PDB file of C-alpha atoms in Angstrom:
ATOM      1  CA  UNK A 105     250.501  -5.615-152.513  1.00  0.00           C
ATOM      2  CA  UNK A 106     250.065  -9.338-152.350  1.00  0.00           C
ATOM      3  CA  UNK A 107     246.700 -10.561-153.569  1.00  0.00           C
ATOM      4  CA  UNK A 108     244.130 -12.708-151.844  1.00  0.00           C
ATOM      5  CA  UNK A 109     245.419 -16.192-151.120  1.00  0.00           C
ATOM      6  CA  UNK A 110     243.354 -19.309-150.533  1.00  0.00           C
ATOM      7  CA  UNK A 111     244.422 -22.683-149.254  1.00  0.00           C
ATOM      8  CA  UNK A 112     244.204 -25.393-150.225  1.00  0.00           C
ATOM      9  CA  UNK A 113     243.664 -24.957-153.968  1.00  0.00           C
ATOM     10  CA  UNK A 114     242.213 -28.429-154.463  1.00  0.00           C
ATOM     11  CA  UNK A 115     240.499 -30.790-152.067  1.00  0.00           C
ATOM     12  CA  UNK A 116     238.775 -34.148-152.352  1.00  0.00           C
ATOM     13  CA  UNK A 117     236.523 -35.246-149.512  1.00  0.00           C
ATOM     14  CA  UNK A 118     234.014 -37.999-148.864  1.00  0.00           C
ATOM     15  CA  UNK A 119     230.329 -37.508-148.088  1.00  0.00           C
ATOM     16  CA  UNK A 120     229.761 -36.928-144.396  1.00  0.00           C
ATOM     17  CA  UNK A 121     233.190 -35.463-143.725  1.00  0.00           C
ATOM     18  CA  UNK A 122     233.849 -31.861-142.850  1.00  0.00           C
ATOM     19  CA  UNK A 123     236.227 -29.389-144.443  1.00  0.00           C
ATOM     20  CA  UNK A 124     237.880 -26.108-143.511  1.00  0.00           C
ATOM     21  CA  UNK A 125     239.049 -23.617-146.121  1.00  0.00           C
ATOM     22  CA  UNK A 126     241.346 -20.697-145.437  1.00  0.00           C
ATOM     23  CA  UNK A 127     241.607 -17.205-146.899  1.00  0.00           C
ATOM     24  CA  UNK A 128     244.163 -14.442-146.374  1.00  0.00           C
ATOM     25  CA  UNK A 129     242.903 -11.043-147.567  1.00  0.00           C
ATOM     26  CA  UNK A 130     244.818  -8.180-149.097  1.00  0.00           C
ATOM     27  CA  UNK A 131     246.693  -6.246-146.429  1.00  0.00           C
ATOM     28  CA  UNK A 132     244.477  -3.490-145.055  1.00  0.00           C
ATOM     29  CA  UNK A 133     241.209  -5.072-146.197  1.00  0.00           C
ATOM     30  CA  UNK A 134     238.893  -5.770-143.280  1.00  0.00           C
ATOM     31  CA  UNK A 135     236.001  -7.316-145.183  1.00  0.00           C
ATOM     32  CA  UNK A 136     236.129 -10.924-146.346  1.00  0.00           C
ATOM     33  CA  UNK A 137     233.332 -12.581-148.296  1.00  0.00           C
ATOM     34  CA  UNK A 138     232.860 -16.182-149.337  1.00  0.00           C
ATOM     35  CA  UNK A 139     231.103 -17.419-152.461  1.00  0.00           C
ATOM     36  CA  UNK A 140     230.208 -20.792-153.933  1.00  0.00           C
ATOM     37  CA  UNK A 141     230.453 -21.112-157.707  1.00  0.00           C
ATOM     38  CA  UNK A 142     228.863 -23.964-159.642  1.00  0.00           C
ATOM     39  CA  UNK A 143     228.027 -24.302-163.358  1.00  0.00           C
ATOM     40  CA  UNK A 144     224.305 -24.517-162.634  1.00  0.00           C
ATOM     41  CA  UNK A 145     223.825 -21.812-160.014  1.00  0.00           C
ATOM     42  CA  UNK A 146     226.690 -19.474-160.827  1.00  0.00           C
ATOM     43  CA  UNK A 147     228.315 -17.435-158.092  1.00  0.00           C
ATOM     44  CA  UNK A 148     226.313 -17.484-154.881  1.00  0.00           C
ATOM     45  CA  UNK A 149     227.033 -15.423-151.791  1.00  0.00           C
ATOM     46  CA  UNK A 150     227.704 -17.405-148.605  1.00  0.00           C
ATOM     47  CA  UNK A 151     228.600 -14.809-145.977  1.00  0.00           C
ATOM     48  CA  UNK A 152     230.630 -11.706-145.296  1.00  0.00           C
ATOM     49  CA  UNK A 153     232.758 -10.835-142.302  1.00  0.00           C
ATOM     50  CA  UNK A 154     233.954  -7.410-141.292  1.00  0.00           C
ATOM     51  CA  UNK A 155     236.179  -6.830-138.268  1.00  0.00           C
ATOM     52  CA  UNK A 156     235.518 -10.369-137.001  1.00  0.00           C
ATOM     53  CA  UNK A 157     231.706  -9.960-137.161  1.00  0.00           C
ATOM     54  CA  UNK A 158     229.411 -11.631-139.665  1.00  0.00           C
ATOM     55  CA  UNK A 159     227.689  -8.746-141.444  1.00  0.00           C
ATOM     56  CA  UNK A 160     225.765 -10.507-144.201  1.00  0.00           C
ATOM     57  CA  UNK A 161     224.640 -14.064-144.827  1.00  0.00           C
ATOM     58  CA  UNK A 162     223.377 -15.814-147.933  1.00  0.00           C
ATOM     59  CA  UNK A 163     220.733 -18.485-148.207  1.00  0.00           C
ATOM     60  CA  UNK A 164     222.771 -21.548-147.298  1.00  0.00           C
ATOM     61  CA  UNK A 165     222.134 -24.218-144.641  1.00  0.00           C
ATOM     62  CA  UNK A 166     223.741 -24.062-141.218  1.00  0.00           C
ATOM     63  CA  UNK A 167     226.308 -26.660-142.297  1.00  0.00           C
ATOM     64  CA  UNK A 168     228.157 -23.731-143.832  1.00  0.00           C
ATOM     65  CA  UNK A 169     229.867 -21.511-141.283  1.00  0.00           C
ATOM     66  CA  UNK A 170     232.751 -19.134-141.105  1.00  0.00           C
ATOM     67  CA  UNK A 171     234.811 -16.921-138.906  1.00  0.00           C
ATOM     68  CA  UNK A 172     237.277 -14.100-139.149  1.00  0.00           C
ATOM     69  CA  UNK A 173     240.330 -13.566-137.011  1.00  0.00           C
ATOM     70  CA  UNK A 174     241.766 -10.341-135.635  1.00  0.00           C
ATOM     71  CA  UNK A 175     244.301 -10.207-138.499  1.00  0.00           C
ATOM     72  CA  UNK A 176     241.362 -10.353-140.971  1.00  0.00           C
ATOM     73  CA  UNK A 177     242.222 -13.857-142.117  1.00  0.00           C
ATOM     74  CA  UNK A 178     239.098 -15.965-142.527  1.00  0.00           C
ATOM     75  CA  UNK A 179     238.087 -19.592-142.539  1.00  0.00           C
ATOM     76  CA  UNK A 180     234.949 -21.277-143.731  1.00  0.00           C
ATOM     77  CA  UNK A 181     233.810 -24.689-142.599  1.00  0.00           C
ATOM     78  CA  UNK A 182     231.387 -27.101-144.180  1.00  0.00           C
ATOM     79  CA  UNK A 183     230.207 -29.972-142.013  1.00  0.00           C
ATOM     80  CA  UNK A 184     228.535 -33.217-143.095  1.00  0.00           C
ATOM     81  CA  UNK A 185     229.541 -32.803-146.711  1.00  0.00           C
ATOM     82  CA  UNK A 186     227.069 -33.656-149.464  1.00  0.00           C
ATOM     83  CA  UNK A 187     227.733 -34.429-153.116  1.00  0.00           C
ATOM     84  CA  UNK A 188     226.076 -31.130-154.031  1.00  0.00           C
ATOM     85  CA  UNK A 189     228.716 -29.219-152.099  1.00  0.00           C
ATOM     86  CA  UNK A 190     231.217 -29.925-154.875  1.00  0.00           C
ATOM     87  CA  UNK A 191     232.079 -26.475-156.185  1.00  0.00           C
ATOM     88  CA  UNK A 192     234.660 -23.751-156.502  1.00  0.00           C
ATOM     89  CA  UNK A 193     234.753 -21.780-153.260  1.00  0.00           C
ATOM     90  CA  UNK A 194     235.926 -18.232-153.724  1.00  0.00           C
ATOM     91  CA  UNK A 195     237.070 -15.789-151.107  1.00  0.00           C
ATOM     92  CA  UNK A 196     237.130 -12.055-151.759  1.00  0.00           C
ATOM     93  CA  UNK A 197     238.399  -9.170-149.703  1.00  0.00           C
ATOM     94  CA  UNK A 198     237.440  -5.510-149.828  1.00  0.00           C
ATOM     95  CA  UNK A 199     237.949  -2.297-147.933  1.00  0.00           C
ATOM     96  CA  UNK A 200     234.318  -2.039-146.884  1.00  0.00           C
ATOM     97  CA  UNK A 201     231.271  -4.238-146.809  1.00  0.00           C
ATOM     98  CA  UNK A 202     229.660  -4.784-150.255  1.00  0.00           C
ATOM     99  CA  UNK A 203     232.426  -2.762-151.812  1.00  0.00           C
ATOM    100  CA  UNK A 204     234.609  -3.757-154.771  1.00  0.00           C
ATOM    101  CA  UNK A 205     235.725  -7.350-154.343  1.00  0.00           C
ATOM    102  CA  UNK A 206     239.224  -8.704-154.894  1.00  0.00           C
ATOM    103  CA  UNK A 207     239.019 -12.429-155.384  1.00  0.00           C
ATOM    104  CA  UNK A 208     241.423 -15.206-154.627  1.00  0.00           C
ATOM    105  CA  UNK A 209     241.969 -18.091-157.063  1.00  0.00           C
ATOM    106  CA  UNK A 210     239.501 -20.304-155.203  1.00  0.00           C
ATOM    107  CA  UNK A 211     239.479 -23.755-153.656  1.00  0.00           C
ATOM    108  CA  UNK A 212     238.115 -26.539-155.853  1.00  0.00           C
ATOM    109  CA  UNK A 213     236.237 -28.939-153.564  1.00  0.00           C
ATOM    110  CA  UNK A 214     235.163 -32.313-154.855  1.00  0.00           C
ATOM    111  CA  UNK A 215     232.913 -34.471-152.687  1.00  0.00           C
ATOM    112  CA  UNK A 216     232.761 -38.166-153.574  1.00  0.00           C
TER     113      UNK A 216
ATOM    114  CA  UNK B 156     214.202 -16.447-159.678  1.00  0.00           C
ATOM    115  CA  UNK B 157     217.571 -14.853-160.407  1.00  0.00           C
ATOM    116  CA  UNK B 158     217.756 -11.308-159.058  1.00  0.00           C
ATOM    117  CA  UNK B 159     220.200 -10.260-161.770  1.00  0.00           C
ATOM    118  CA  UNK B 160     219.593 -11.657-165.249  1.00  0.00           C
ATOM    119  CA  UNK B 161     222.465 -11.598-167.693  1.00  0.00           C
ATOM    120  CA  UNK B 162     222.078 -12.017-171.429  1.00  0.00           C
ATOM    121  CA  UNK B 163     223.129 -13.613-173.567  1.00  0.00           C
ATOM    122  CA  UNK B 164     224.365 -16.607-171.602  1.00  0.00           C
ATOM    123  CA  UNK B 165     226.807 -17.570-174.349  1.00  0.00           C
ATOM    124  CA  UNK B 166     228.283 -15.509-177.168  1.00  0.00           C
ATOM    125  CA  UNK B 167     230.859 -16.523-179.741  1.00  0.00           C
ATOM    126  CA  UNK B 168     231.983 -13.951-182.293  1.00  0.00           C
ATOM    127  CA  UNK B 169     234.882 -13.206-184.600  1.00  0.00           C
ATOM    128  CA  UNK B 170     237.771 -10.950-183.722  1.00  0.00           C
ATOM    129  CA  UNK B 171     237.064  -7.348-184.682  1.00  0.00           C
ATOM    130  CA  UNK B 172     233.292  -7.485-184.166  1.00  0.00           C
ATOM    131  CA  UNK B 173     231.387  -5.386-181.632  1.00  0.00           C
ATOM    132  CA  UNK B 174     229.142  -6.831-178.934  1.00  0.00           C
ATOM    133  CA  UNK B 175     226.901  -5.848-176.045  1.00  0.00           C
ATOM    134  CA  UNK B 176     225.990  -7.894-172.986  1.00  0.00           C
ATOM    135  CA  UNK B 177     223.228  -6.994-170.590  1.00  0.00           C
ATOM    136  CA  UNK B 178     222.538  -7.187-166.889  1.00  0.00           C
ATOM    137  CA  UNK B 179     218.902  -6.637-165.904  1.00  0.00           C
ATOM    138  CA  UNK B 180     216.883  -6.613-162.703  1.00  0.00           C
ATOM    139  CA  UNK B 181     213.583  -5.444-161.293  1.00  0.00           C
ATOM    140  CA  UNK B 182     215.432  -4.242-158.179  1.00  0.00           C
ATOM    141  CA  UNK B 183     217.257  -0.985-157.634  1.00  0.00           C
ATOM    142  CA  UNK B 184     220.946  -1.206-156.785  1.00  0.00           C
ATOM    143  CA  UNK B 185     223.106   1.346-155.020  1.00  0.00           C
ATOM    144  CA  UNK B 186     226.016   0.277-157.204  1.00  0.00           C
ATOM    145  CA  UNK B 187     226.800  -2.283-159.846  1.00  0.00           C
ATOM    146  CA  UNK B 188     230.110  -3.937-160.583  1.00  0.00           C
ATOM    147  CA  UNK B 189     231.420  -5.845-163.587  1.00  0.00           C
ATOM    148  CA  UNK B 190     233.977  -8.636-163.333  1.00  0.00           C
ATOM    149  CA  UNK B 191     235.770 -10.901-165.800  1.00  0.00           C
ATOM    150  CA  UNK B 192     236.728 -14.432-164.871  1.00  0.00           C
ATOM    151  CA  UNK B 193     239.098 -16.694-166.770  1.00  0.00           C
ATOM    152  CA  UNK B 194     239.260 -20.473-166.320  1.00  0.00           C
ATOM    153  CA  UNK B 195     240.948 -21.560-163.088  1.00  0.00           C
ATOM    154  CA  UNK B 196     241.012 -18.058-161.652  1.00  0.00           C
ATOM    155  CA  UNK B 197     238.846 -15.837-159.487  1.00  0.00           C
ATOM    156  CA  UNK B 198     236.862 -12.945-161.001  1.00  0.00           C
ATOM    157  CA  UNK B 199     238.729  -9.699-161.578  1.00  0.00           C
ATOM    158  CA  UNK B 200     236.982  -6.362-161.072  1.00  0.00           C
ATOM    159  CA  UNK B 201     236.627  -4.277-164.235  1.00  0.00           C
ATOM    160  CA  UNK B 202     234.514  -1.330-163.146  1.00  0.00           C
ATOM    161  CA  UNK B 203     232.002  -0.013-160.606  1.00  0.00           C
ATOM    162  CA  UNK B 204     229.103   2.258-161.577  1.00  0.00           C
ATOM    163  CA  UNK B 205     227.123   4.089-158.914  1.00  0.00           C
ATOM    164  CA  UNK B 206     225.110   6.890-160.547  1.00  0.00           C
ATOM    165  CA  UNK B 207     222.042   6.349-162.714  1.00  0.00           C
ATOM    166  CA  UNK B 208     222.926   7.023-166.348  1.00  0.00           C
ATOM    167  CA  UNK B 209     226.644   6.801-165.650  1.00  0.00           C
ATOM    168  CA  UNK B 210     228.928   5.745-168.494  1.00  0.00           C
ATOM    169  CA  UNK B 211     232.478   4.507-167.899  1.00  0.00           C
ATOM    170  CA  UNK B 212     235.052   3.543-170.478  1.00  0.00           C
ATOM    171  CA  UNK B 213     237.932   1.156-170.052  1.00  0.00           C
ATOM    172  CA  UNK B 214     239.889   1.095-173.327  1.00  0.00           C
ATOM    173  CA  UNK B 215     237.559  -0.756-175.753  1.00  0.00           C
ATOM    174  CA  UNK B 216     234.990  -1.552-173.045  1.00  0.00           C
ATOM    175  CA  UNK B 217     232.086   0.812-172.319  1.00  0.00           C
ATOM    176  CA  UNK B 218     229.896   0.291-169.259  1.00  0.00           C
ATOM    177  CA  UNK B 219     226.558   1.978-168.693  1.00  0.00           C
ATOM    178  CA  UNK B 220     224.323   2.059-165.613  1.00  0.00           C
ATOM    179  CA  UNK B 221     220.618   2.482-166.329  1.00  0.00           C
ATOM    180  CA  UNK B 222     218.892   5.710-165.317  1.00  0.00           C
ATOM    181  CA  UNK B 223     216.772   3.853-162.763  1.00  0.00           C
ATOM    182  CA  UNK B 224     219.800   1.896-161.462  1.00  0.00           C
ATOM    183  CA  UNK B 225     218.111  -1.413-162.282  1.00  0.00           C
ATOM    184  CA  UNK B 226     220.176  -2.470-165.270  1.00  0.00           C
ATOM    185  CA  UNK B 227     223.562  -2.165-166.898  1.00  0.00           C
ATOM    186  CA  UNK B 228     225.274  -2.965-170.161  1.00  0.00           C
ATOM    187  CA  UNK B 229     228.798  -3.725-171.298  1.00  0.00           C
ATOM    188  CA  UNK B 230     229.773  -2.889-174.864  1.00  0.00           C
ATOM    189  CA  UNK B 231     233.029  -4.140-176.377  1.00  0.00           C
ATOM    190  CA  UNK B 232     234.344  -2.527-179.539  1.00  0.00           C
ATOM    191  CA  UNK B 233     236.586  -4.461-181.931  1.00  0.00           C
ATOM    192  CA  UNK B 234     236.702  -7.562-179.739  1.00  0.00           C
ATOM    193  CA  UNK B 235     240.009  -9.385-179.392  1.00  0.00           C
ATOM    194  CA  UNK B 236     240.775 -12.985-178.350  1.00  0.00           C
ATOM    195  CA  UNK B 237     242.096 -11.637-175.037  1.00  0.00           C
ATOM    196  CA  UNK B 238     238.545 -10.499-174.213  1.00  0.00           C
ATOM    197  CA  UNK B 239     237.466 -14.132-173.943  1.00  0.00           C
ATOM    198  CA  UNK B 240     236.106 -15.009-170.516  1.00  0.00           C
ATOM    199  CA  UNK B 241     233.085 -15.100-168.235  1.00  0.00           C
ATOM    200  CA  UNK B 242     231.652 -11.630-167.650  1.00  0.00           C
ATOM    201  CA  UNK B 243     229.776 -11.214-164.375  1.00  0.00           C
ATOM    202  CA  UNK B 244     227.720  -8.331-163.077  1.00  0.00           C
ATOM    203  CA  UNK B 245     227.140  -7.873-159.353  1.00  0.00           C
ATOM    204  CA  UNK B 246     224.784  -5.529-157.570  1.00  0.00           C
ATOM    205  CA  UNK B 247     224.868  -4.067-154.084  1.00  0.00           C
ATOM    206  CA  UNK B 248     221.595  -3.167-152.378  1.00  0.00           C
ATOM    207  CA  UNK B 249     222.788  -2.530-148.867  1.00  0.00           C
ATOM    208  CA  UNK B 250     221.080  -4.433-146.103  1.00  0.00           C
ATOM    209  CA  UNK B 251     222.131  -7.925-145.091  1.00  0.00           C
ATOM    210  CA  UNK B 252     222.106  -9.635-148.479  1.00  0.00           C
ATOM    211  CA  UNK B 253     225.669  -9.109-149.603  1.00  0.00           C
ATOM    212  CA  UNK B 254     226.559  -8.680-153.257  1.00  0.00           C
ATOM    213  CA  UNK B 255     224.257 -10.397-155.755  1.00  0.00           C
ATOM    214  CA  UNK B 256     225.880 -11.849-158.857  1.00  0.00           C
ATOM    215  CA  UNK B 257     224.322 -12.673-162.183  1.00  0.00           C
ATOM    216  CA  UNK B 258     225.093 -16.060-163.736  1.00  0.00           C
ATOM    217  CA  UNK B 259     227.357 -14.431-166.283  1.00  0.00           C
ATOM    218  CA  UNK B 260     227.928 -14.255-170.027  1.00  0.00           C
ATOM    219  CA  UNK B 261     230.424 -16.717-171.485  1.00  0.00           C
ATOM    220  CA  UNK B 262     232.205 -14.797-174.238  1.00  0.00           C
ATOM    221  CA  UNK B 263     234.470 -16.413-176.837  1.00  0.00           C
ATOM    222  CA  UNK B 264     236.322 -14.291-179.357  1.00  0.00           C
ATOM    223  CA  UNK B 265     237.623 -16.359-182.223  1.00  0.00           C
ATOM    224  CA  UNK B 266     240.763 -15.238-184.086  1.00  0.00           C
TER     225      UNK B 266
END
């Protein structure tokens, strides 16, 4: 089976802009979760989608949003980018909510 | 306050030595997972433990879930340079919180 894919792998944006990241889960996985990883805070949970519905949400501002499509592919959007949003954004898919996660390689976002 | 505390944060040892890393919490988890992450890649699942007191072995790696399901440990026997990486534990509590990750242990095995 093909693994989790994320696009783009690297992105540079300017403060105030918005960005959309994409994730394609493993075939058959209906749960997709998004995480932000930084050296200071580690891996922090953003949100989880299952069958196109947001099931869980982490403690992030409303600038962070996501959605899941009927084919389980997911996108996350960050509006009004801030310098502190610079991070590695990881997507993970799983068979069920909060189950074993299979991660993609991540998108490295740099905000200048 | 971090829900899952991992220790040590950094560990550098020689090839062939044994080591243990810990994952502790005051909360009870329905399951706990361990991942290893290498630079430039996403974390890779190593094991899931679900029963209090459970012990799982993966070659030279031994994982244990605490009896009260609040803590876990990872023991590596005869460490090898290929074991180098960031080791992360993650707990599931159900509810609407999603998985909670610890900050990880950065492990370096020197040849």
